[in-house]
C-alpha positions as MATLAB code, in Angstrom:
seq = 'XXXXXXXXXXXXXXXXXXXXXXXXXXXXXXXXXXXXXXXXXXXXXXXXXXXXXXXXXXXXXXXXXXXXXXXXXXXXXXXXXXXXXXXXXXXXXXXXXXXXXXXXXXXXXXXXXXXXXXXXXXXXXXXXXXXXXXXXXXXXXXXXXXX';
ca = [
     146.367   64.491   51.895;
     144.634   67.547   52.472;
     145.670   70.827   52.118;
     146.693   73.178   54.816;
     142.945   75.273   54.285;
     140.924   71.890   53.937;
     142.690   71.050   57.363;
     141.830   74.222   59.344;
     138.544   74.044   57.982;
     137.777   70.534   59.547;
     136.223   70.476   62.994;
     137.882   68.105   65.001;
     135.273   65.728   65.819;
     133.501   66.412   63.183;
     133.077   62.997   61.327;
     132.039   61.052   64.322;
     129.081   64.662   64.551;
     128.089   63.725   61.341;
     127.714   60.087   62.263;
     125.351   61.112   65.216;
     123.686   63.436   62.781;
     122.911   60.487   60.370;
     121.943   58.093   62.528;
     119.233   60.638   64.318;
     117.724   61.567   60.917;
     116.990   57.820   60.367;
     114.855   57.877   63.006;
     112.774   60.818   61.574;
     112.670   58.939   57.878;
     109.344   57.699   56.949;
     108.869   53.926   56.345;
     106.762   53.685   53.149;
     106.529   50.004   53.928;
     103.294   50.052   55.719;
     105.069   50.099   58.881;
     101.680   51.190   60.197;
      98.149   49.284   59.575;
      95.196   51.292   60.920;
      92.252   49.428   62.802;
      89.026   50.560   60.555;
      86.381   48.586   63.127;
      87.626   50.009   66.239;
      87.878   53.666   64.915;
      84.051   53.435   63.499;
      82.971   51.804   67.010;
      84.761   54.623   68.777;
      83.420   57.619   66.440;
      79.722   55.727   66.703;
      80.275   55.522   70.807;
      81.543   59.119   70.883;
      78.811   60.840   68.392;
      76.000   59.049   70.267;
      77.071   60.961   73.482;
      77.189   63.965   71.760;
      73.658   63.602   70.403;
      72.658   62.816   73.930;
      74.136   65.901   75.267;
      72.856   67.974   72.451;
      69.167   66.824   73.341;
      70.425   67.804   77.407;
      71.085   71.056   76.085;
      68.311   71.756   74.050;
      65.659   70.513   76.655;
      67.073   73.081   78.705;
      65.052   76.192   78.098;
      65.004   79.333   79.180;
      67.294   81.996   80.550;
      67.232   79.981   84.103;
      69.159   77.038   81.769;
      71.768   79.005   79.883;
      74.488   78.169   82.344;
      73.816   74.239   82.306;
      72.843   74.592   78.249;
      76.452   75.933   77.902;
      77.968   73.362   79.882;
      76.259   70.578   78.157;
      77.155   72.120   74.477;
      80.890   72.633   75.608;
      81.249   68.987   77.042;
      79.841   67.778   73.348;
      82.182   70.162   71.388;
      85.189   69.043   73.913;
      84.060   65.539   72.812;
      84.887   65.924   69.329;
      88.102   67.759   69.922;
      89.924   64.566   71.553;
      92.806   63.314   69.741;
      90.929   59.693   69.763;
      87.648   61.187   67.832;
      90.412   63.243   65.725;
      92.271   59.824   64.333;
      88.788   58.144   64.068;
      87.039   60.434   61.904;
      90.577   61.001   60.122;
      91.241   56.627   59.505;
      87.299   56.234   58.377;
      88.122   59.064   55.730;
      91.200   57.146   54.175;
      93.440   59.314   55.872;
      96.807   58.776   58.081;
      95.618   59.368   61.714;
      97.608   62.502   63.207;
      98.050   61.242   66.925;
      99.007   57.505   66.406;
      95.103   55.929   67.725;
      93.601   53.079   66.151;
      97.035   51.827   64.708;
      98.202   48.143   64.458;
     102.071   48.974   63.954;
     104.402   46.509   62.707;
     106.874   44.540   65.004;
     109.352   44.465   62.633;
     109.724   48.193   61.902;
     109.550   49.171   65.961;
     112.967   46.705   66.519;
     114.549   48.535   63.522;
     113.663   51.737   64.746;
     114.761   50.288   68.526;
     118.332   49.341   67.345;
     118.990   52.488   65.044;
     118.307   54.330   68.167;
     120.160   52.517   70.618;
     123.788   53.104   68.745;
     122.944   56.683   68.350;
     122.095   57.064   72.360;
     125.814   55.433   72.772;
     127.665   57.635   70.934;
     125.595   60.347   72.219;
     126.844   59.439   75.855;
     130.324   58.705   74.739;
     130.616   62.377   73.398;
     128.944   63.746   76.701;
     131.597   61.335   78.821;
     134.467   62.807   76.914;
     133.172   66.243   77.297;
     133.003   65.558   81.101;
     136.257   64.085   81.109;
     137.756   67.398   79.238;
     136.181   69.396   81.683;
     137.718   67.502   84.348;
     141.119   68.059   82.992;
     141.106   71.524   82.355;
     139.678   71.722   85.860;
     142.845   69.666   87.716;
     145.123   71.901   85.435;
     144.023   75.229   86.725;
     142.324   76.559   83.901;
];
């Protein structure tokens, strides 16, 4: 039993919140399993593809000369630099250096570890809807009463 304090304390509800809360920071927790395999080949072909367009624009812009040119030179330079700014080039140059790519390219992720991460969300979206139903439901209530 709890004591009168302990019992005024308590949210009501508050157990089934926690729950929720649980079950939503599972999602965030990081599998150290190797949920996630990266694809080495296809991020050096893309980062090869990508810098060989921006030496091909860089030679655009530098054969432009002259004041008449600065306009197109600039264009040219900021399509390059734009180039290497894309989350794809980002995760390339980031999985060729042994690194965890930031935006999720060039991963092979694991089947297993998407269906557990699939069924811890589905019970949390749930009870999520039941809370929201019951809310509604309160609402209704208070409504038909009056209040």
């Amino acid at each position: 039993m709890e004591s009168a304090e302990e019992e005024q304390e308590r949210v009501k509800g508050g157990a089934e919140i926690a729950k929720q809360a649980a079950a939503g920071l599972a999602l965030f927790a990081k599998d150290d399993g190797g949920a996630v395999e990266v694809d080495k080949e296809a991020a050096q072909k893309y980062k090869d593809e990508t810098d060989a367009k921006i030496v091909a624009l860089d030679a655009e812009a530098a054969a432009l000369t002259g004041k008449d040119n600065k306009k197109a030179r600039t264009e040219k330079s900021k399509e390059a630099s734009s180039l290497k700014t894309t989350p794809e080039y980002i995760d390339a140059t980031r999985i060729l250096k042994d690194q965890e790519p930031k935006n999720g390219h060039f991963c092979k992720r694991n089947a297993a570890a998407e269906a557990a991460a699939a069924a811890a969300a589905a019970p949390a979206a749930a009870a999520g809807a039941a809370v929201v139903a019951a809310a509604a439901a309160g609402a209704a209530v208070v409504a038909a009463a009056g209040g």
